C-alpha cells in the first residue's frame, strides 16, 4: 500500500510512515506489562496490556485466537490514549485506509 501511494503521490508522506500501529500513543511505548487475560465466548482471548511511555500510562488490549496449534494475534483494541490515535480497532483503521 505504501509503495503504491508513493508512486501515485511522490511528494506526499505515505500512510503508516510515522507513529506506532500497535499501541494507542503515537510515540509507542517504553514499558509494558500484561494486566489480565480474559477468555471470550467466541473462543478468542483478550489480553489487556498496560503501557507506559515516559510519564504517560494507558491500557490497550490484544485479541488472540488459536489457529491450528498456535496462537495468533487477531486484532488490537486501542483505548485512544495519545492525541494521534483515536480509540478503535486496528483492523478497522486498516480497512478505512484501503487494506
mmCIF file of C-alpha atoms in Angstrom:
data_model
loop_
_atom_site.group_PDB
_atom_site.id
_atom_site.type_symbol
_atom_site.label_atom_id
_atom_site.label_comp_id
_atom_site.label_asym_id
_atom_site.label_seq_id
_atom_site.Cartn_x
_atom_site.Cartn_y
_atom_site.Cartn_z
ATOM 1 C CA UNK A 1 0.000 0.000 0.000
ATOM 2 C CA UNK A 2 2.840 2.394 0.861
ATOM 3 C CA UNK A 3 4.654 1.717 -2.413
ATOM 4 C CA UNK A 4 1.511 2.373 -4.474
ATOM 5 C CA UNK A 5 0.872 5.588 -2.545
ATOM 6 C CA UNK A 6 4.469 6.754 -3.081
ATOM 7 C CA UNK A 7 4.198 6.158 -6.832
ATOM 8 C CA UNK A 8 0.868 7.976 -7.054
ATOM 9 C CA UNK A 9 1.827 10.881 -4.739
ATOM 10 C CA UNK A 10 5.649 11.159 -4.746
ATOM 11 C CA UNK A 11 5.710 14.491 -2.896
ATOM 12 C CA UNK A 12 3.461 13.387 -0.007
ATOM 13 C CA UNK A 13 4.219 11.381 3.130
ATOM 14 C CA UNK A 14 2.835 7.831 2.770
ATOM 15 C CA UNK A 15 0.477 6.293 5.337
ATOM 16 C CA UNK A 16 1.913 4.406 8.334
ATOM 17 C CA UNK A 17 5.327 6.060 7.974
ATOM 18 C CA UNK A 18 5.049 7.785 11.365
ATOM 19 C CA UNK A 19 3.709 6.614 14.669
ATOM 20 C CA UNK A 20 3.046 3.296 16.344
ATOM 21 C CA UNK A 21 0.377 0.998 14.900
ATOM 22 C CA UNK A 22 0.274 -1.372 17.865
ATOM 23 C CA UNK A 23 -0.343 0.925 20.843
ATOM 24 C CA UNK A 24 -2.531 3.982 21.417
ATOM 25 C CA UNK A 25 0.263 6.504 21.932
ATOM 26 C CA UNK A 26 1.693 7.892 18.698
ATOM 27 C CA UNK A 27 5.230 7.653 20.117
ATOM 28 C CA UNK A 28 4.818 3.996 21.040
ATOM 29 C CA UNK A 29 5.823 2.700 24.439
ATOM 30 C CA UNK A 30 8.926 2.076 26.524
ATOM 31 C CA UNK A 31 7.441 -0.384 29.019
ATOM 32 C CA UNK A 32 4.545 -2.808 29.139
ATOM 33 C CA UNK A 33 3.053 -5.498 31.338
ATOM 34 C CA UNK A 34 0.124 -7.864 30.985
ATOM 35 C CA UNK A 35 -2.785 -6.649 33.143
ATOM 36 C CA UNK A 36 -5.204 -9.513 32.605
ATOM 37 C CA UNK A 37 -6.220 -12.303 30.274
ATOM 38 C CA UNK A 38 -9.957 -12.659 29.637
ATOM 39 C CA UNK A 39 -11.476 -15.568 27.664
ATOM 40 C CA UNK A 40 -14.271 -14.564 25.259
ATOM 41 C CA UNK A 41 -17.371 -16.552 24.293
ATOM 42 C CA UNK A 42 -16.193 -16.807 20.658
ATOM 43 C CA UNK A 43 -13.053 -18.726 21.642
ATOM 44 C CA UNK A 44 -10.716 -15.746 21.456
ATOM 45 C CA UNK A 45 -8.852 -14.315 24.425
ATOM 46 C CA UNK A 46 -8.486 -10.614 25.231
ATOM 47 C CA UNK A 47 -5.094 -9.783 26.704
ATOM 48 C CA UNK A 48 -5.141 -6.404 28.438
ATOM 49 C CA UNK A 49 -1.770 -4.684 28.316
ATOM 50 C CA UNK A 50 -0.664 -1.768 30.493
ATOM 51 C CA UNK A 51 1.711 0.507 28.543
ATOM 52 C CA UNK A 52 3.985 3.328 29.603
ATOM 53 C CA UNK A 53 5.880 5.997 27.695
ATOM 54 C CA UNK A 54 7.649 8.453 29.970
ATOM 55 C CA UNK A 55 5.032 9.577 32.480
ATOM 56 C CA UNK A 56 2.080 8.585 30.262
ATOM 57 C CA UNK A 57 0.297 5.322 31.083
ATOM 58 C CA UNK A 58 -2.649 3.621 29.388
ATOM 59 C CA UNK A 59 -4.187 0.231 28.734
ATOM 60 C CA UNK A 60 -4.906 -1.300 25.333
ATOM 61 C CA UNK A 61 -5.896 -4.866 24.516
ATOM 62 C CA UNK A 62 -4.814 -7.587 22.126
ATOM 63 C CA UNK A 63 -7.298 -10.173 20.846
ATOM 64 C CA UNK A 64 -5.659 -13.574 20.416
ATOM 65 C CA UNK A 65 -7.131 -16.678 18.822
ATOM 66 C CA UNK A 66 -5.939 -20.238 18.368
ATOM 67 C CA UNK A 67 -5.217 -21.267 14.793
ATOM 68 C CA UNK A 68 -4.066 -24.822 14.139
ATOM 69 C CA UNK A 69 -1.710 -25.488 17.067
ATOM 70 C CA UNK A 70 -0.571 -21.926 17.681
ATOM 71 C CA UNK A 71 -1.879 -18.630 18.954
ATOM 72 C CA UNK A 72 -2.138 -15.648 16.600
ATOM 73 C CA UNK A 73 -2.992 -12.005 17.121
ATOM 74 C CA UNK A 74 -6.439 -11.308 15.698
ATOM 75 C CA UNK A 75 -6.702 -7.587 16.448
ATOM 76 C CA UNK A 76 -5.502 -4.682 18.580
ATOM 77 C CA UNK A 77 -8.055 -2.703 20.592
ATOM 78 C CA UNK A 78 -6.833 0.836 21.135
ATOM 79 C CA UNK A 79 -8.125 2.793 24.125
ATOM 80 C CA UNK A 80 -7.455 6.140 22.494
ATOM 81 C CA UNK A 81 -4.532 7.316 24.621
ATOM 82 C CA UNK A 82 -2.422 9.890 22.857
ATOM 83 C CA UNK A 83 -3.559 12.690 20.587
ATOM 84 C CA UNK A 84 -2.951 10.953 17.238
ATOM 85 C CA UNK A 85 -4.541 7.551 17.821
ATOM 86 C CA UNK A 86 -8.296 7.521 18.387
ATOM 87 C CA UNK A 87 -9.975 4.641 20.196
ATOM 88 C CA UNK A 88 -10.896 1.699 18.000
ATOM 89 C CA UNK A 89 -9.668 -1.485 16.393
ATOM 90 C CA UNK A 90 -6.521 -1.671 14.306
ATOM 91 C CA UNK A 91 -8.410 -3.842 11.797
ATOM 92 C CA UNK A 92 -10.988 -1.063 11.280
ATOM 93 C CA UNK A 93 -8.249 1.513 10.797
ATOM 94 C CA UNK A 94 -6.598 -0.660 8.145
ATOM 95 C CA UNK A 95 -9.915 -1.203 6.339
ATOM 96 C CA UNK A 96 -10.555 2.547 6.346
ATOM 97 C CA UNK A 97 -7.216 3.134 4.680
ATOM 98 C CA UNK A 98 -7.806 0.569 1.967
ATOM 99 C CA UNK A 99 -6.089 -2.542 3.321
#
